[in-house]
mmCIF file of C-alpha atoms in Angstrom:
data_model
loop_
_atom_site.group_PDB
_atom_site.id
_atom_site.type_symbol
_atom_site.label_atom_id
_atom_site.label_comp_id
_atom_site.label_asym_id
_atom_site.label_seq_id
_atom_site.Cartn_x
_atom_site.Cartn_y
_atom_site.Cartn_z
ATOM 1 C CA UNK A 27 -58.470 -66.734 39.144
ATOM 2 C CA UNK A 28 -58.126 -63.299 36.851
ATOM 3 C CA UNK A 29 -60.273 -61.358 39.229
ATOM 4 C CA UNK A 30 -57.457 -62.348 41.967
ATOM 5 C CA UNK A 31 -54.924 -61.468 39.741
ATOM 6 C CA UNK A 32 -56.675 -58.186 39.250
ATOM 7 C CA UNK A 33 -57.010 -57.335 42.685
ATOM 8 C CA UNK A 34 -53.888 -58.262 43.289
ATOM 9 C CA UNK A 35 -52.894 -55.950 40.486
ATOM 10 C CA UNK A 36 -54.787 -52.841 41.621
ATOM 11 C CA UNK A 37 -53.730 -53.061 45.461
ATOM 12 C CA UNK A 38 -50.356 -53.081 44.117
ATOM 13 C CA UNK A 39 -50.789 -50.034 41.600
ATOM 14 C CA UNK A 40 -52.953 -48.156 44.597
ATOM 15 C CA UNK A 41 -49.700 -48.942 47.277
ATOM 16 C CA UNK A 42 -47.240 -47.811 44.595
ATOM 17 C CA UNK A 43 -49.049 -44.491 43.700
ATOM 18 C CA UNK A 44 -49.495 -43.985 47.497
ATOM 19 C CA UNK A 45 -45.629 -44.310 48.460
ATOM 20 C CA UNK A 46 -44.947 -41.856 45.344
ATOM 21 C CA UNK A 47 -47.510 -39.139 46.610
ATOM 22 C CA UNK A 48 -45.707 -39.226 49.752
ATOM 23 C CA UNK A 49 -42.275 -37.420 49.791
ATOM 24 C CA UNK A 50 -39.749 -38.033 52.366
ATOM 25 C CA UNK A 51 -37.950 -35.012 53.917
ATOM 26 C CA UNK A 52 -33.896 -34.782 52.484
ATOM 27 C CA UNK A 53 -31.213 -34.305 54.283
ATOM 28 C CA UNK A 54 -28.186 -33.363 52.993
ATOM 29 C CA UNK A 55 -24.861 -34.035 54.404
ATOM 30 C CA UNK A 56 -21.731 -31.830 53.200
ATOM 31 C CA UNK A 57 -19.350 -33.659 50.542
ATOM 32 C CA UNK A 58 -21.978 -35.965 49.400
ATOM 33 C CA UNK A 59 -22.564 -35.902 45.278
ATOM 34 C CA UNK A 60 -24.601 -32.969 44.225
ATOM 35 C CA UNK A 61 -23.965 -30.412 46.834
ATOM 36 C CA UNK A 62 -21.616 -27.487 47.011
ATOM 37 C CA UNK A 63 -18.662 -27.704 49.303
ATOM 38 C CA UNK A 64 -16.689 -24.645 50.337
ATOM 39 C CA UNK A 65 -13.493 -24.372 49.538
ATOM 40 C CA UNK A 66 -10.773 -23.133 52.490
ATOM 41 C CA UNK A 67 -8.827 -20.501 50.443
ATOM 42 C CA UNK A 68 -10.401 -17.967 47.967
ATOM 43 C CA UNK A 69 -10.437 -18.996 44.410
ATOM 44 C CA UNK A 70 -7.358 -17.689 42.384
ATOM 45 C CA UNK A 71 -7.945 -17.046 38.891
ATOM 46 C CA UNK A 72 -5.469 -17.821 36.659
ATOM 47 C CA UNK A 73 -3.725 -14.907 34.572
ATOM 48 C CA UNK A 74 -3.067 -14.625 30.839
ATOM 49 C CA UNK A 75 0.226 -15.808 29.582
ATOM 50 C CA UNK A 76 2.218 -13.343 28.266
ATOM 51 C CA UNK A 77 2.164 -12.539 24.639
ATOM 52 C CA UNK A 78 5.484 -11.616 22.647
ATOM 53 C CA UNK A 79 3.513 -10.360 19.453
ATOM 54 C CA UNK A 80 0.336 -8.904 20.650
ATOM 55 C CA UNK A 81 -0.704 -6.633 18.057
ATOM 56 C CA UNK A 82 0.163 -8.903 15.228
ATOM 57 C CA UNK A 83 -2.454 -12.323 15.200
ATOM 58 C CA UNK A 84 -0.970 -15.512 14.775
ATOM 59 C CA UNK A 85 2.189 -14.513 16.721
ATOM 60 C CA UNK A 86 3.582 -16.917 18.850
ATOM 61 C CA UNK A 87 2.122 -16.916 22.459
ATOM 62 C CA UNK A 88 6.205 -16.687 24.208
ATOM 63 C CA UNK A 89 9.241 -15.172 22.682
ATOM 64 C CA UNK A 90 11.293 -18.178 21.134
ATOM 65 C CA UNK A 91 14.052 -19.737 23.051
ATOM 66 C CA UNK A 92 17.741 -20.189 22.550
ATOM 67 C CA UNK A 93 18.904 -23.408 20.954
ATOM 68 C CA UNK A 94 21.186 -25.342 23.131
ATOM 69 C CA UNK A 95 24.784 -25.808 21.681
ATOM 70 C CA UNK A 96 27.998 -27.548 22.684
ATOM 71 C CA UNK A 97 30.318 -26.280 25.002
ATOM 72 C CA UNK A 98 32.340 -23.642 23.588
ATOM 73 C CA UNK A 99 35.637 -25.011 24.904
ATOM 74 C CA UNK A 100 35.417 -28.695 23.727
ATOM 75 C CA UNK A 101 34.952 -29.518 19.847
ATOM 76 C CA UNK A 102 32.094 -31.360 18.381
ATOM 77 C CA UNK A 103 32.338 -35.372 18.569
ATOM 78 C CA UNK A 104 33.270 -36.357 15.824
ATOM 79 C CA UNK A 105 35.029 -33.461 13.751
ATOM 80 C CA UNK A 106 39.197 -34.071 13.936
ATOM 81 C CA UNK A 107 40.722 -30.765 13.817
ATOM 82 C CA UNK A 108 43.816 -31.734 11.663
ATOM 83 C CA UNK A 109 43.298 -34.162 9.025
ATOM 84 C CA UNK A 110 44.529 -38.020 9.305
ATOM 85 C CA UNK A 111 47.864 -38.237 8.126
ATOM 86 C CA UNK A 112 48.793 -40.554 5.092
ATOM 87 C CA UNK A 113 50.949 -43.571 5.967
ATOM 88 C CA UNK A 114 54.495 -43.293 4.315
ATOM 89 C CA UNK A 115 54.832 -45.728 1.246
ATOM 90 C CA UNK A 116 58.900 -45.631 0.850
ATOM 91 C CA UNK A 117 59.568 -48.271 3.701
#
């Protein structure tokens, strides 16, 4: 029984390092994983952002923005222009 199992073992081992000596030809078929596609257009690199404080480091990148307000022709919510009026206490 163990010399079966040992010939069994070696045919096996001499099959498996015979199928691994052998290498089979690849083909490679555009898109598939690992292979370089070409692109239609030309590549575009992208350009630097524009710096508002160039020679100074730590500046910010962009000049800062303006702060939205309210419109100028309505007031504020919630501000009365005249003050409340105090009820009349001779009646």
């Amino acid at each position: 029984m163990l010399h079966a199992i040992l010939a069994a073992l070696l045919l096996g081992a001499v099959s498996t390092a015979d199928a691994a000596g052998q290498q089979r030809p690849l083909t490679t078929v555009p898109g598939a994983p690992g292979t370089a596609t070409p692109t239609p257009y030309p590549q575009i690199t992208p350009s630097t952002p524009p710096k508002a404080g160039a020679n100074r480091p730590g500046a910010p990148l962009l000049p800062p923005m303006p702060l939205p307000g309210p419109p100028k022709d309505q007031p504020l919510p919630g501000l009365s222009q005249d003050p409340p009026k105090a009820p009349d206490k001779g009646r």
